[in-house]
Steps between C-alpha positions, in 0.01 A plus 500: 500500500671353221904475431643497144878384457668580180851505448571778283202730364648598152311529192393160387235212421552368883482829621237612314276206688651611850384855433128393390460230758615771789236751269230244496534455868493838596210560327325278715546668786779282628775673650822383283876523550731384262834484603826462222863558512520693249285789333614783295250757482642637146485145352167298646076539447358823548249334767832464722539872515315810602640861418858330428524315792432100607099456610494449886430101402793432370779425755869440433650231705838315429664749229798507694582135438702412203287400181805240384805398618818552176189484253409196625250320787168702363276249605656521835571869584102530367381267766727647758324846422176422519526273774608817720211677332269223636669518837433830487160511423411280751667661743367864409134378441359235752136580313605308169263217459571415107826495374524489100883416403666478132797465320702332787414195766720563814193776603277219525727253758556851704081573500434159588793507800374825662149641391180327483408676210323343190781437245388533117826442241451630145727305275586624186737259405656200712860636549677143496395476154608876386818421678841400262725190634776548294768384695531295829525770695217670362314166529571438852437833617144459350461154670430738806238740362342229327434336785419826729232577189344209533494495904339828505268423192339241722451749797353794348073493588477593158652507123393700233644467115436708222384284261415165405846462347691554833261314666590206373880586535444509830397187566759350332727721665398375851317149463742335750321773764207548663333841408185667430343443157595843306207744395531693193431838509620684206621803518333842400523842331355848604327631208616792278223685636572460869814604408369812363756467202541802223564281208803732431589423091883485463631701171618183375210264538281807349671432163572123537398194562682287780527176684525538888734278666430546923733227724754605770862504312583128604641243263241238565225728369679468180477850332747457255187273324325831465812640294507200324163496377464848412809423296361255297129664471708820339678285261165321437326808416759688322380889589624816497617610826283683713210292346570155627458458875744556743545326875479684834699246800375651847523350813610467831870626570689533830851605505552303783436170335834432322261286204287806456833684394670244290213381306417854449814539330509202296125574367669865426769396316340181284242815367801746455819354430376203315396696183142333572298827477526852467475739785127559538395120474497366841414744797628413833329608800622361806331594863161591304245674709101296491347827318807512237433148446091499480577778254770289271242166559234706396701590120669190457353218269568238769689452780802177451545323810808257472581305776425133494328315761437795682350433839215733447573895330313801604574692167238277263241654744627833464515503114146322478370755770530766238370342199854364361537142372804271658753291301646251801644141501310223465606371882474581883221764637443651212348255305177572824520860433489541102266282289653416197356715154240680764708702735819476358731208301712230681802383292776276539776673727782579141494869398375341179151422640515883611613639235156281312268634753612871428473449178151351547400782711667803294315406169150431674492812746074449516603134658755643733220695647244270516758291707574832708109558548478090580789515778354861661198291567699209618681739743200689600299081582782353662795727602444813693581595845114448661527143360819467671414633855206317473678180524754641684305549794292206462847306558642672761125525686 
């Protein structure tokens, strides 16, 4: 039997993994529980639920604890959570031999204390270097973490990053302690055709061309770059409306993460109140569903992905899965995803090196789908979910 620990199973890139590793496993034949403390059946993966309620697999276990403290103490209250969760599983399931933990580190110290299962971390980040110090409070309270991090870094059996770019963040992260030498294993992508997806063709996108912008409604992804560039490839290209292209911003959206709502509203009113564009221009669609987005990926001229140093990003693999070329910083995981002028085009982070590769990719639509023909085969080689299991398995076997 094999435990997953997640802390809250919402809608994005880190859940996404949790969800195909738990997948991947049970496909195996392994019996899996993954246990969270928090999962809302209207707003989480469809493999999570079965005729509208939660899948027998997943358990809920330390919801009733507090996720922060007066807004503050995240880190903390997340540890706290999932540290019951882990108490929990151990407690309800004395079978567990392989543990596989992510997102937070207290799980590990608590698996290592009372289980003698296997412990496998997936990092997706180092949190002491996501973390802000910008006060001495702030600073000393991290002094604690930082250290707990590293402590229980250097006692999990296993670590697993999710690219070659947060591999090497990691050792940098924790070079003062001893822990297991990180293996990469990238994250995956079902297929469109596993997913049985009805390219559904939006009345808009019929009649128009459009850029796809997919990122969970965060300030570090850096949307407003999107807005930016569009704004400068219209002024650039000088059409008529309704023949120049337009923007679509989807994403991930929870109205319980207080970010979520503000930048939502700040994105909102730079397009509307700001005289930028008119009405139609920029489409948002927050909380998309995967076949509404396959669909929009599938009529878009490329997908803009615009966070910098990004640890890894699932959504390059999702637009090049269905034959669409990328436009993505020139920094972080994507730069081992995308090959530059073959799947897609790196450019310097500025919405001005966006708003080039649009422009480079609007007036040469034949190029735009070699590069979306190019990064389906990528996908197909290197990215899918048997690739994934594969080496999965082999780690925790």
């Amino acid at each position: 039997m094999i435990g997953v620990l997640h802390p809250d199973l919402g809608i994005g890139g880190a859940e996404r993994l949790i969800v195909d590793v738990a997948s991947s496993l049970e496909r195996s034949d392994v019996t899996v529980l993954l246990y969270t403390a928090h999962h809302d059946i209207k707003h989480c993966f469809e493999e999570t639920v079965s005729k509208g309620c939660r899948v027998e697999w997943v358990c809920i276990r330390g919801g009733w604890l507090p996720g922060h403290l007066f807004g503050c103490f995240h880190v903390l209250c997340a540890n706290v959570r999932c540290a019951w969760a882990a108490m929990r599983m151990i407690i309800e399931n004395k079978a567990i031999e392989t543990a596989i933990i992510d997102q937070v580190f207290l799980p590990i110290l608590i698996f290592r204390l009372f289980s003698r299962a296997k412990v496998v971390f997936y990092c997706h980040y180092p949190d002491k270097l996501l973390a802000t110090r910008s006060s001495i409070l702030r600073r000393t309270y991290r002094l604690l973490f930082d250290a707990l991090e590293g402590l229980t870094m250097s006692l999990a059996h296993q670590v697993i990053v999710n690219s070659v770019f947060t591999s090497q963040a990691y050792k940098l992260a924790f070079r003062h302690w001893s822990s297991a030498e990180p293996i990469v294993l990238y994250p995956s992508i079902r297929m469109p055709e596993e997913l049985v997806v009805r390219y559904l063709r939006v009345s808009q996108v019929q009649n128009r061309t459009c850029f796809l912008s997919i990122n969970r409604f965060e300030r570090k992804k850096r949307l407003h770059y999107a807005i930016i560039a569009l704004k400068k490839l219209r002024q650039k290209l000088g059409s008529l409306p309704g023949h120049a292209p337009y923007l679509i911003l989807g994403g991930g959206y929870d109205t319980r993460v207080d970010e979520n709502v503000h930048h939502f509203s700040e994105l909102n009113r730079r397009v509307y109140t700001s005289a930028m564009f008119d009405f139609d221009e920029v489409l948002f669609l927050p909380s998309i569903s995967d076949e509404l987005k396959y669909s929009v990926l599938r009529e878009s001229i490329a997908l803009l992905y615009t966070p910098e140093n990004e640890h890894f990003g699932i959504t390059p693999l999702e637009a090049m899965a269905v034959g669409r070329p990328v436009i993505a910083c020139d920094s972080g995981g994507p730069c081992e995803t995308i090959i530059h002028e073959s799947t897609g085009l790196l450019v310097k982070g500025g919405a001005q090196g966006f708003a080039d590769g649009m422009m480079y990719l609007y007036q040469n639509p034949v190029e735009a789908d070699r590069m979306g023909n190019n990064g389906r085969q990528r996908v197909e080689k290197n990215f899918t979910l048997t690739n994934f299991s594969d080496k999965l398995n082999g780690i925790i076997n």
